[in-house]
């Protein structure tokens, strides 16, 4: 009598906005002077490497679930400048022994910031990847491409991942909302295309949406039957969201998944490890420890905290 073997795989997914991960070199095609040694931030090699290793520590800490620890299997990153910073982060920082690989976009964003997907080759084997362009409208600056990656996880299932960094709310949420809705529309088109050719696909859409979980961008995407598993996510050390603005915690970073993947989720939380926090002396409580607060260098991590989702694949 034969014995059926069932492969079960724990998969840890992290989303993090790195907050201005720039190298120290001026790109003549981009508006990045601010992050050079001569620029207003006095962005030096020393500060750059401290930033890389701080981000590495943030990623490493996401592997702790309170009972066990292992490195995250996949990390969606926003606000990374170029291939050089991604190579330094994965191959030369404190993550250098993790054997991570990465894929990223090269968008028309005026500052030169992009998105990337870092993955452990032992957990995920990419098969296809490409950028999804977002067409602009009058009064809108070029924005970041959406990164699409598909590949196989250990169970043999195909995972479809979209990494998103929607346009900011600078200039007013209402005025800039149409720009973010263009991103939502582009994602919805891609999701429709997947459902047209795949039965019950496993989809992750993650990144900085610059929109709350009950906002129009997230609502439009979830109207496709997807689930925002990070809705209401909190930390264990005082963080009530991923981002704090004028004393108010918000979730503007999200992990949205298809029903097939929502069924595999075991948990989703904000990683607010104490070393990534500082006292909020103005509004009370805690806040993310940033690299700069205003123009003062703080040797911090990011103005966003990581989201950590764990799945059990069968």
PDB file of C-alpha atoms in Angstrom:
ATOM      1  CA  UNK A   1       0.000   0.000   0.000  1.00  0.00           C
ATOM      2  CA  UNK A   2       1.518   3.317  -1.093  1.00  0.00           C
ATOM      3  CA  UNK A   3       2.086   6.271   1.237  1.00  0.00           C
ATOM      4  CA  UNK A   4       1.238   9.762  -0.031  1.00  0.00           C
ATOM      5  CA  UNK A   5       3.876  12.398   0.668  1.00  0.00           C
ATOM      6  CA  UNK A   6       2.749  15.982   1.210  1.00  0.00           C
ATOM      7  CA  UNK A   7       5.301  18.780   1.040  1.00  0.00           C
ATOM      8  CA  UNK A   8       4.657  21.620   3.484  1.00  0.00           C
ATOM      9  CA  UNK A   9       6.711  24.785   3.155  1.00  0.00           C
ATOM     10  CA  UNK A  10       6.802  27.854   5.425  1.00  0.00           C
ATOM     11  CA  UNK A  11       7.248  30.998   3.328  1.00  0.00           C
ATOM     12  CA  UNK A  12       8.047  34.405   4.857  1.00  0.00           C
ATOM     13  CA  UNK A  13       7.314  37.490   2.749  1.00  0.00           C
ATOM     14  CA  UNK A  14       8.453  41.013   3.720  1.00  0.00           C
ATOM     15  CA  UNK A  15       7.489  44.413   2.301  1.00  0.00           C
ATOM     16  CA  UNK A  16       9.614  47.473   3.120  1.00  0.00           C
ATOM     17  CA  UNK A  17       9.973  51.023   1.867  1.00  0.00           C
ATOM     18  CA  UNK A  18      13.700  51.702   2.364  1.00  0.00           C
ATOM     19  CA  UNK A  19      13.348  55.507   2.423  1.00  0.00           C
ATOM     20  CA  UNK A  20      15.842  56.922  -0.051  1.00  0.00           C
ATOM     21  CA  UNK A  21      18.367  54.136  -0.564  1.00  0.00           C
ATOM     22  CA  UNK A  22      20.669  56.187  -2.789  1.00  0.00           C
ATOM     23  CA  UNK A  23      24.335  55.616  -3.537  1.00  0.00           C
ATOM     24  CA  UNK A  24      26.727  58.581  -3.281  1.00  0.00           C
ATOM     25  CA  UNK A  25      27.203  59.158  -7.019  1.00  0.00           C
ATOM     26  CA  UNK A  26      25.395  61.712  -9.144  1.00  0.00           C
ATOM     27  CA  UNK A  27      23.454  60.348 -12.103  1.00  0.00           C
ATOM     28  CA  UNK A  28      23.304  63.185 -14.650  1.00  0.00           C
ATOM     29  CA  UNK A  29      19.922  61.930 -15.876  1.00  0.00           C
ATOM     30  CA  UNK A  30      18.316  61.992 -12.405  1.00  0.00           C
ATOM     31  CA  UNK A  31      17.552  64.526  -9.667  1.00  0.00           C
ATOM     32  CA  UNK A  32      19.733  62.905  -7.022  1.00  0.00           C
ATOM     33  CA  UNK A  33      22.166  65.710  -6.095  1.00  0.00           C
ATOM     34  CA  UNK A  34      20.615  65.831  -2.623  1.00  0.00           C
ATOM     35  CA  UNK A  35      22.125  62.404  -1.883  1.00  0.00           C
ATOM     36  CA  UNK A  36      25.747  63.112  -2.799  1.00  0.00           C
ATOM     37  CA  UNK A  37      28.662  64.297  -0.621  1.00  0.00           C
ATOM     38  CA  UNK A  38      28.200  67.812  -2.038  1.00  0.00           C
ATOM     39  CA  UNK A  39      24.411  67.779  -1.719  1.00  0.00           C
ATOM     40  CA  UNK A  40      22.190  69.125   1.033  1.00  0.00           C
ATOM     41  CA  UNK A  41      22.192  65.760   2.871  1.00  0.00           C
ATOM     42  CA  UNK A  42      26.004  65.479   2.793  1.00  0.00           C
ATOM     43  CA  UNK A  43      25.438  61.853   1.817  1.00  0.00           C
ATOM     44  CA  UNK A  44      28.840  60.188   2.249  1.00  0.00           C
ATOM     45  CA  UNK A  45      30.139  56.663   1.708  1.00  0.00           C
ATOM     46  CA  UNK A  46      30.121  56.107   5.467  1.00  0.00           C
ATOM     47  CA  UNK A  47      26.459  57.095   5.784  1.00  0.00           C
ATOM     48  CA  UNK A  48      25.580  54.961   2.755  1.00  0.00           C
ATOM     49  CA  UNK A  49      27.121  51.812   4.229  1.00  0.00           C
ATOM     50  CA  UNK A  50      25.517  52.447   7.604  1.00  0.00           C
ATOM     51  CA  UNK A  51      22.181  52.724   5.788  1.00  0.00           C
ATOM     52  CA  UNK A  52      22.771  49.439   3.937  1.00  0.00           C
ATOM     53  CA  UNK A  53      23.640  47.544   7.093  1.00  0.00           C
ATOM     54  CA  UNK A  54      20.740  49.091   9.006  1.00  0.00           C
ATOM     55  CA  UNK A  55      18.346  47.907   6.292  1.00  0.00           C
ATOM     56  CA  UNK A  56      20.002  44.484   6.410  1.00  0.00           C
ATOM     57  CA  UNK A  57      19.359  44.327  10.164  1.00  0.00           C
ATOM     58  CA  UNK A  58      15.715  45.243   9.541  1.00  0.00           C
ATOM     59  CA  UNK A  59      15.352  42.387   7.057  1.00  0.00           C
ATOM     60  CA  UNK A  60      17.127  39.891   9.308  1.00  0.00           C
ATOM     61  CA  UNK A  61      14.873  40.793  12.247  1.00  0.00           C
ATOM     62  CA  UNK A  62      11.815  39.954  10.128  1.00  0.00           C
ATOM     63  CA  UNK A  63      12.789  36.291  10.326  1.00  0.00           C
ATOM     64  CA  UNK A  64      11.914  36.057  14.017  1.00  0.00           C
ATOM     65  CA  UNK A  65       8.386  34.779  14.653  1.00  0.00           C
ATOM     66  CA  UNK A  66       8.726  34.535  18.428  1.00  0.00           C
ATOM     67  CA  UNK A  67       9.420  30.805  18.386  1.00  0.00           C
ATOM     68  CA  UNK A  68      11.933  30.231  15.615  1.00  0.00           C
ATOM     69  CA  UNK A  69      14.020  32.246  13.183  1.00  0.00           C
ATOM     70  CA  UNK A  70      14.980  31.943   9.566  1.00  0.00           C
ATOM     71  CA  UNK A  71      15.756  34.511   6.901  1.00  0.00           C
ATOM     72  CA  UNK A  72      12.780  35.812   4.934  1.00  0.00           C
ATOM     73  CA  UNK A  73      12.211  34.010   1.643  1.00  0.00           C
ATOM     74  CA  UNK A  74      11.186  37.099  -0.314  1.00  0.00           C
ATOM     75  CA  UNK A  75      11.389  40.863   0.225  1.00  0.00           C
ATOM     76  CA  UNK A  76       9.581  43.535  -1.814  1.00  0.00           C
ATOM     77  CA  UNK A  77      11.531  46.808  -1.596  1.00  0.00           C
ATOM     78  CA  UNK A  78      10.553  50.381  -2.500  1.00  0.00           C
ATOM     79  CA  UNK A  79      12.783  53.461  -2.901  1.00  0.00           C
ATOM     80  CA  UNK A  80      15.964  51.782  -4.135  1.00  0.00           C
ATOM     81  CA  UNK A  81      17.987  53.824  -6.593  1.00  0.00           C
ATOM     82  CA  UNK A  82      19.679  51.378  -8.925  1.00  0.00           C
ATOM     83  CA  UNK A  83      21.396  48.055  -9.504  1.00  0.00           C
ATOM     84  CA  UNK A  84      24.473  49.223  -7.572  1.00  0.00           C
ATOM     85  CA  UNK A  85      22.618  49.703  -4.288  1.00  0.00           C
ATOM     86  CA  UNK A  86      20.835  46.371  -4.702  1.00  0.00           C
ATOM     87  CA  UNK A  87      24.103  44.586  -5.388  1.00  0.00           C
ATOM     88  CA  UNK A  88      25.685  46.201  -2.334  1.00  0.00           C
ATOM     89  CA  UNK A  89      22.676  45.335  -0.162  1.00  0.00           C
ATOM     90  CA  UNK A  90      22.511  41.682  -1.192  1.00  0.00           C
ATOM     91  CA  UNK A  91      26.183  40.909  -1.822  1.00  0.00           C
ATOM     92  CA  UNK A  92      28.231  43.227   0.421  1.00  0.00           C
ATOM     93  CA  UNK A  93      26.139  44.218   3.451  1.00  0.00           C
ATOM     94  CA  UNK A  94      25.254  42.116   6.493  1.00  0.00           C
ATOM     95  CA  UNK A  95      23.054  40.114   4.094  1.00  0.00           C
ATOM     96  CA  UNK A  96      26.050  38.961   2.052  1.00  0.00           C
ATOM     97  CA  UNK A  97      25.921  35.374   3.379  1.00  0.00           C
ATOM     98  CA  UNK A  98      22.174  35.024   2.785  1.00  0.00           C
ATOM     99  CA  UNK A  99      22.709  34.154  -0.912  1.00  0.00           C
ATOM    100  CA  UNK A 100      19.870  36.456  -1.944  1.00  0.00           C
ATOM    101  CA  UNK A 101      19.258  37.347  -5.582  1.00  0.00           C
ATOM    102  CA  UNK A 102      17.149  40.234  -6.843  1.00  0.00           C
ATOM    103  CA  UNK A 103      15.197  41.671  -9.757  1.00  0.00           C
ATOM    104  CA  UNK A 104      14.347  45.348 -10.158  1.00  0.00           C
ATOM    105  CA  UNK A 105      12.863  48.010 -12.411  1.00  0.00           C
ATOM    106  CA  UNK A 106      14.529  50.921 -14.182  1.00  0.00           C
ATOM    107  CA  UNK A 107      11.806  53.519 -14.332  1.00  0.00           C
ATOM    108  CA  UNK A 108      11.492  57.093 -15.580  1.00  0.00           C
ATOM    109  CA  UNK A 109      11.028  58.430 -12.043  1.00  0.00           C
ATOM    110  CA  UNK A 110      12.743  61.827 -11.972  1.00  0.00           C
ATOM    111  CA  UNK A 111      14.645  61.107  -8.756  1.00  0.00           C
ATOM    112  CA  UNK A 112      15.729  57.716 -10.016  1.00  0.00           C
ATOM    113  CA  UNK A 113      14.040  55.565  -7.378  1.00  0.00           C
ATOM    114  CA  UNK A 114      12.696  52.132  -8.252  1.00  0.00           C
ATOM    115  CA  UNK A 115      11.314  48.930  -6.766  1.00  0.00           C
ATOM    116  CA  UNK A 116      12.967  45.535  -6.375  1.00  0.00           C
ATOM    117  CA  UNK A 117      12.187  41.975  -5.401  1.00  0.00           C
ATOM    118  CA  UNK A 118      14.770  40.091  -3.346  1.00  0.00           C
ATOM    119  CA  UNK A 119      14.393  36.314  -3.111  1.00  0.00           C
ATOM    120  CA  UNK A 120      16.137  33.244  -1.738  1.00  0.00           C
ATOM    121  CA  UNK A 121      16.875  30.887  -4.670  1.00  0.00           C
ATOM    122  CA  UNK A 122      16.255  27.902  -2.410  1.00  0.00           C
ATOM    123  CA  UNK A 123      12.667  29.068  -1.867  1.00  0.00           C
ATOM    124  CA  UNK A 124      11.723  30.685  -5.165  1.00  0.00           C
ATOM    125  CA  UNK A 125      12.820  30.127  -8.769  1.00  0.00           C
ATOM    126  CA  UNK A 126      11.822  33.011 -11.069  1.00  0.00           C
ATOM    127  CA  UNK A 127      10.514  32.059 -14.495  1.00  0.00           C
ATOM    128  CA  UNK A 128       9.399  35.392 -15.917  1.00  0.00           C
ATOM    129  CA  UNK A 129       9.683  39.055 -15.023  1.00  0.00           C
ATOM    130  CA  UNK A 130       9.077  42.429 -16.626  1.00  0.00           C
ATOM    131  CA  UNK A 131       8.062  46.008 -15.731  1.00  0.00           C
ATOM    132  CA  UNK A 132       4.513  47.265 -16.125  1.00  0.00           C
ATOM    133  CA  UNK A 133       4.533  50.871 -17.297  1.00  0.00           C
ATOM    134  CA  UNK A 134       2.044  53.342 -15.869  1.00  0.00           C
ATOM    135  CA  UNK A 135       0.977  55.967 -18.395  1.00  0.00           C
ATOM    136  CA  UNK A 136       0.894  59.492 -17.035  1.00  0.00           C
ATOM    137  CA  UNK A 137      -1.742  62.199 -17.408  1.00  0.00           C
ATOM    138  CA  UNK A 138      -1.410  65.965 -17.599  1.00  0.00           C
ATOM    139  CA  UNK A 139       0.225  67.419 -14.501  1.00  0.00           C
ATOM    140  CA  UNK A 140       1.677  64.076 -13.409  1.00  0.00           C
ATOM    141  CA  UNK A 141       5.369  63.332 -13.220  1.00  0.00           C
ATOM    142  CA  UNK A 142       6.669  59.972 -14.511  1.00  0.00           C
ATOM    143  CA  UNK A 143       6.166  57.370 -11.806  1.00  0.00           C
ATOM    144  CA  UNK A 144       7.711  54.055 -10.853  1.00  0.00           C
ATOM    145  CA  UNK A 145       7.065  50.993 -12.984  1.00  0.00           C
ATOM    146  CA  UNK A 146       5.308  48.057 -11.348  1.00  0.00           C
ATOM    147  CA  UNK A 147       7.595  45.016 -11.178  1.00  0.00           C
ATOM    148  CA  UNK A 148       5.971  41.716 -12.137  1.00  0.00           C
ATOM    149  CA  UNK A 149       7.726  38.439 -11.309  1.00  0.00           C
ATOM    150  CA  UNK A 150       6.438  34.891 -11.612  1.00  0.00           C
ATOM    151  CA  UNK A 151       8.164  31.711 -10.493  1.00  0.00           C
ATOM    152  CA  UNK A 152       7.922  28.459  -8.604  1.00  0.00           C
ATOM    153  CA  UNK A 153       7.956  27.875  -4.858  1.00  0.00           C
ATOM    154  CA  UNK A 154       9.102  24.629  -3.226  1.00  0.00           C
ATOM    155  CA  UNK A 155       5.714  22.949  -3.551  1.00  0.00           C
ATOM    156  CA  UNK A 156       5.826  23.433  -7.318  1.00  0.00           C
ATOM    157  CA  UNK A 157       3.082  26.066  -7.308  1.00  0.00           C
ATOM    158  CA  UNK A 158       3.500  29.218  -9.378  1.00  0.00           C
ATOM    159  CA  UNK A 159       3.618  32.486  -7.451  1.00  0.00           C
ATOM    160  CA  UNK A 160       2.830  35.787  -9.191  1.00  0.00           C
ATOM    161  CA  UNK A 161       4.288  38.875  -7.471  1.00  0.00           C
ATOM    162  CA  UNK A 162       3.712  42.568  -8.193  1.00  0.00           C
ATOM    163  CA  UNK A 163       5.887  45.182  -6.425  1.00  0.00           C
ATOM    164  CA  UNK A 164       4.294  48.630  -6.324  1.00  0.00           C
ATOM    165  CA  UNK A 165       5.288  52.153  -5.325  1.00  0.00           C
ATOM    166  CA  UNK A 166       2.371  54.438  -6.147  1.00  0.00           C
ATOM    167  CA  UNK A 167       2.770  58.227  -6.564  1.00  0.00           C
ATOM    168  CA  UNK A 168       3.002  60.202  -3.341  1.00  0.00           C
ATOM    169  CA  UNK A 169       0.371  62.410  -1.779  1.00  0.00           C
ATOM    170  CA  UNK A 170       2.660  65.456  -2.014  1.00  0.00           C
ATOM    171  CA  UNK A 171       0.513  68.365  -3.139  1.00  0.00           C
ATOM    172  CA  UNK A 172      -2.609  67.009  -1.483  1.00  0.00           C
ATOM    173  CA  UNK A 173      -4.278  63.608  -1.306  1.00  0.00           C
ATOM    174  CA  UNK A 174      -7.318  64.600  -3.359  1.00  0.00           C
ATOM    175  CA  UNK A 175      -5.348  66.331  -6.109  1.00  0.00           C
ATOM    176  CA  UNK A 176      -2.921  63.439  -6.512  1.00  0.00           C
ATOM    177  CA  UNK A 177      -5.470  60.629  -6.099  1.00  0.00           C
ATOM    178  CA  UNK A 178      -6.011  60.208  -9.872  1.00  0.00           C
ATOM    179  CA  UNK A 179      -2.298  59.437 -10.238  1.00  0.00           C
ATOM    180  CA  UNK A 180      -2.558  56.555  -7.787  1.00  0.00           C
ATOM    181  CA  UNK A 181      -5.764  55.349  -9.385  1.00  0.00           C
ATOM    182  CA  UNK A 182      -3.835  54.907 -12.645  1.00  0.00           C
ATOM    183  CA  UNK A 183      -1.572  52.488 -10.795  1.00  0.00           C
ATOM    184  CA  UNK A 184      -4.579  50.646  -9.394  1.00  0.00           C
ATOM    185  CA  UNK A 185      -6.040  50.377 -12.878  1.00  0.00           C
ATOM    186  CA  UNK A 186      -2.806  48.981 -14.302  1.00  0.00           C
ATOM    187  CA  UNK A 187      -2.680  46.362 -11.543  1.00  0.00           C
ATOM    188  CA  UNK A 188      -6.307  45.398 -12.143  1.00  0.00           C
ATOM    189  CA  UNK A 189      -5.610  44.913 -15.867  1.00  0.00           C
ATOM    190  CA  UNK A 190      -2.700  42.607 -15.038  1.00  0.00           C
ATOM    191  CA  UNK A 191      -4.762  40.632 -12.522  1.00  0.00           C
ATOM    192  CA  UNK A 192      -7.551  40.197 -15.097  1.00  0.00           C
ATOM    193  CA  UNK A 193      -4.985  38.880 -17.560  1.00  0.00           C
ATOM    194  CA  UNK A 194      -3.721  36.326 -15.047  1.00  0.00           C
ATOM    195  CA  UNK A 195      -7.205  35.075 -14.238  1.00  0.00           C
ATOM    196  CA  UNK A 196      -7.891  34.720 -17.959  1.00  0.00           C
ATOM    197  CA  UNK A 197      -5.087  32.170 -18.350  1.00  0.00           C
ATOM    198  CA  UNK A 198      -4.606  30.704 -14.841  1.00  0.00           C
ATOM    199  CA  UNK A 199      -7.009  28.751 -12.669  1.00  0.00           C
ATOM    200  CA  UNK A 200      -7.068  30.101  -9.123  1.00  0.00           C
ATOM    201  CA  UNK A 201      -3.638  31.828  -9.347  1.00  0.00           C
ATOM    202  CA  UNK A 202      -1.530  32.618  -6.292  1.00  0.00           C
ATOM    203  CA  UNK A 203      -0.912  36.375  -6.423  1.00  0.00           C
ATOM    204  CA  UNK A 204       0.899  38.831  -4.125  1.00  0.00           C
ATOM    205  CA  UNK A 205       0.653  42.586  -4.698  1.00  0.00           C
ATOM    206  CA  UNK A 206       2.877  44.453  -2.250  1.00  0.00           C
ATOM    207  CA  UNK A 207       4.457  47.829  -1.741  1.00  0.00           C
ATOM    208  CA  UNK A 208       3.877  51.439  -0.751  1.00  0.00           C
ATOM    209  CA  UNK A 209       0.468  52.422  -2.150  1.00  0.00           C
ATOM    210  CA  UNK A 210       0.431  55.873  -0.486  1.00  0.00           C
ATOM    211  CA  UNK A 211      -3.176  55.003   0.316  1.00  0.00           C
ATOM    212  CA  UNK A 212      -4.835  53.598   3.403  1.00  0.00           C
ATOM    213  CA  UNK A 213      -6.466  50.184   3.539  1.00  0.00           C
ATOM    214  CA  UNK A 214      -9.937  51.735   3.197  1.00  0.00           C
ATOM    215  CA  UNK A 215      -8.842  54.182   0.484  1.00  0.00           C
ATOM    216  CA  UNK A 216      -9.897  54.139  -3.178  1.00  0.00           C
ATOM    217  CA  UNK A 217      -6.704  52.563  -4.556  1.00  0.00           C
ATOM    218  CA  UNK A 218      -6.779  49.511  -2.296  1.00  0.00           C
ATOM    219  CA  UNK A 219     -10.574  49.250  -2.650  1.00  0.00           C
ATOM    220  CA  UNK A 220     -10.362  49.150  -6.434  1.00  0.00           C
ATOM    221  CA  UNK A 221      -7.792  46.356  -6.369  1.00  0.00           C
ATOM    222  CA  UNK A 222      -9.723  44.356  -3.778  1.00  0.00           C
ATOM    223  CA  UNK A 223     -12.871  44.644  -5.903  1.00  0.00           C
ATOM    224  CA  UNK A 224     -11.177  42.029  -8.084  1.00  0.00           C
ATOM    225  CA  UNK A 225     -11.820  39.554  -5.275  1.00  0.00           C
ATOM    226  CA  UNK A 226      -8.370  40.023  -3.733  1.00  0.00           C
ATOM    227  CA  UNK A 227      -7.736  40.273   0.011  1.00  0.00           C
ATOM    228  CA  UNK A 228      -5.664  42.909   1.820  1.00  0.00           C
ATOM    229  CA  UNK A 229      -4.125  40.617   4.432  1.00  0.00           C
ATOM    230  CA  UNK A 230      -2.208  43.518   6.022  1.00  0.00           C
ATOM    231  CA  UNK A 231      -5.419  45.369   6.873  1.00  0.00           C
ATOM    232  CA  UNK A 232      -5.189  46.453  10.502  1.00  0.00           C
ATOM    233  CA  UNK A 233      -1.662  45.069  10.883  1.00  0.00           C
ATOM    234  CA  UNK A 234       0.120  46.252  14.025  1.00  0.00           C
ATOM    235  CA  UNK A 235       3.384  45.653  15.819  1.00  0.00           C
ATOM    236  CA  UNK A 236       4.067  44.409  19.307  1.00  0.00           C
ATOM    237  CA  UNK A 237       6.042  47.419  20.543  1.00  0.00           C
ATOM    238  CA  UNK A 238       3.697  50.325  19.982  1.00  0.00           C
ATOM    239  CA  UNK A 239       3.413  50.622  16.193  1.00  0.00           C
ATOM    240  CA  UNK A 240      -0.200  50.776  15.026  1.00  0.00           C
ATOM    241  CA  UNK A 241       0.744  50.902  11.355  1.00  0.00           C
ATOM    242  CA  UNK A 242       3.757  51.030   9.050  1.00  0.00           C
ATOM    243  CA  UNK A 243       4.047  54.829   8.861  1.00  0.00           C
ATOM    244  CA  UNK A 244       3.454  57.713  11.248  1.00  0.00           C
ATOM    245  CA  UNK A 245       2.478  61.177  10.036  1.00  0.00           C
ATOM    246  CA  UNK A 246       1.925  64.067  12.460  1.00  0.00           C
ATOM    247  CA  UNK A 247       1.370  61.696  15.334  1.00  0.00           C
ATOM    248  CA  UNK A 248      -1.075  59.426  13.501  1.00  0.00           C
ATOM    249  CA  UNK A 249      -0.184  55.843  12.576  1.00  0.00           C
ATOM    250  CA  UNK A 250      -1.254  54.772   9.089  1.00  0.00           C
ATOM    251  CA  UNK A 251      -1.027  51.634   7.002  1.00  0.00           C
ATOM    252  CA  UNK A 252      -0.030  52.900   3.558  1.00  0.00           C
ATOM    253  CA  UNK A 253       2.104  49.845   2.843  1.00  0.00           C
ATOM    254  CA  UNK A 254       0.066  46.783   1.953  1.00  0.00           C
ATOM    255  CA  UNK A 255       0.221  43.114   1.091  1.00  0.00           C
ATOM    256  CA  UNK A 256      -2.752  42.129  -1.074  1.00  0.00           C
ATOM    257  CA  UNK A 257      -3.224  38.515  -2.162  1.00  0.00           C
ATOM    258  CA  UNK A 258      -5.568  36.333  -4.182  1.00  0.00           C
ATOM    259  CA  UNK A 259      -8.019  34.035  -2.351  1.00  0.00           C
ATOM    260  CA  UNK A 260      -5.850  31.012  -3.201  1.00  0.00           C
ATOM    261  CA  UNK A 261      -2.971  32.579  -1.279  1.00  0.00           C
ATOM    262  CA  UNK A 262      -5.091  34.067   1.513  1.00  0.00           C
ATOM    263  CA  UNK A 263      -6.009  30.496   2.422  1.00  0.00           C
ATOM    264  CA  UNK A 264      -2.302  29.756   2.983  1.00  0.00           C
ATOM    265  CA  UNK A 265      -1.644  32.763   5.264  1.00  0.00           C
ATOM    266  CA  UNK A 266      -0.761  32.057   8.873  1.00  0.00           C
ATOM    267  CA  UNK A 267      -0.007  35.623  10.058  1.00  0.00           C
ATOM    268  CA  UNK A 268       0.657  39.212   8.983  1.00  0.00           C
ATOM    269  CA  UNK A 269       2.110  41.911  11.224  1.00  0.00           C
ATOM    270  CA  UNK A 270       4.202  45.066  11.390  1.00  0.00           C
ATOM    271  CA  UNK A 271       7.768  44.390  12.473  1.00  0.00           C
ATOM    272  CA  UNK A 272       8.412  47.119  15.047  1.00  0.00           C
ATOM    273  CA  UNK A 273      11.507  45.692  16.681  1.00  0.00           C
ATOM    274  CA  UNK A 274      12.643  48.199  19.349  1.00  0.00           C
ATOM    275  CA  UNK A 275      15.891  49.058  17.565  1.00  0.00           C
ATOM    276  CA  UNK A 276      13.868  50.505  14.644  1.00  0.00           C
ATOM    277  CA  UNK A 277      11.897  52.834  16.920  1.00  0.00           C
ATOM    278  CA  UNK A 278      12.474  56.018  18.887  1.00  0.00           C
ATOM    279  CA  UNK A 279      10.391  58.068  21.294  1.00  0.00           C
ATOM    280  CA  UNK A 280       7.963  60.469  19.651  1.00  0.00           C
ATOM    281  CA  UNK A 281       8.612  63.472  21.893  1.00  0.00           C
ATOM    282  CA  UNK A 282       6.075  65.697  20.109  1.00  0.00           C
ATOM    283  CA  UNK A 283       3.020  63.436  19.822  1.00  0.00           C
ATOM    284  CA  UNK A 284       3.767  60.683  22.325  1.00  0.00           C
ATOM    285  CA  UNK A 285       4.393  56.993  21.944  1.00  0.00           C
ATOM    286  CA  UNK A 286       6.996  55.767  19.482  1.00  0.00           C
ATOM    287  CA  UNK A 287       7.836  56.442  15.849  1.00  0.00           C
ATOM    288  CA  UNK A 288      10.148  54.901  13.219  1.00  0.00           C
ATOM    289  CA  UNK A 289      13.806  55.812  13.654  1.00  0.00           C
ATOM    290  CA  UNK A 290      14.602  57.456  10.326  1.00  0.00           C
ATOM    291  CA  UNK A 291      17.918  58.047   8.577  1.00  0.00           C
ATOM    292  CA  UNK A 292      17.180  61.787   8.758  1.00  0.00           C
ATOM    293  CA  UNK A 293      14.571  63.629  10.761  1.00  0.00           C
ATOM    294  CA  UNK A 294      14.074  66.894   8.909  1.00  0.00           C
ATOM    295  CA  UNK A 295      17.682  67.650   7.924  1.00  0.00           C
ATOM    296  CA  UNK A 296      19.328  66.126  10.967  1.00  0.00           C
ATOM    297  CA  UNK A 297      21.175  62.844  10.362  1.00  0.00           C
ATOM    298  CA  UNK A 298      19.988  60.178  12.815  1.00  0.00           C
ATOM    299  CA  UNK A 299      21.723  57.011  11.533  1.00  0.00           C
ATOM    300  CA  UNK A 300      18.326  55.320  11.474  1.00  0.00           C
ATOM    301  CA  UNK A 301      16.545  52.792   9.293  1.00  0.00           C
ATOM    302  CA  UNK A 302      13.508  54.111   7.418  1.00  0.00           C
ATOM    303  CA  UNK A 303      10.397  56.211   7.901  1.00  0.00           C
ATOM    304  CA  UNK A 304       8.420  53.014   7.172  1.00  0.00           C
ATOM    305  CA  UNK A 305       8.352  49.806   9.189  1.00  0.00           C
ATOM    306  CA  UNK A 306       8.394  46.391   7.486  1.00  0.00           C
ATOM    307  CA  UNK A 307       5.319  44.276   6.936  1.00  0.00           C
ATOM    308  CA  UNK A 308       5.846  40.543   7.491  1.00  0.00           C
ATOM    309  CA  UNK A 309       3.450  37.898   6.167  1.00  0.00           C
ATOM    310  CA  UNK A 310       3.883  34.175   6.712  1.00  0.00           C
ATOM    311  CA  UNK A 311       2.329  31.503   4.531  1.00  0.00           C
ATOM    312  CA  UNK A 312       2.192  27.724   4.819  1.00  0.00           C
ATOM    313  CA  UNK A 313       2.268  26.182   1.349  1.00  0.00           C
ATOM    314  CA  UNK A 314       0.882  22.654   1.014  1.00  0.00           C
TER     315      UNK A 314
END
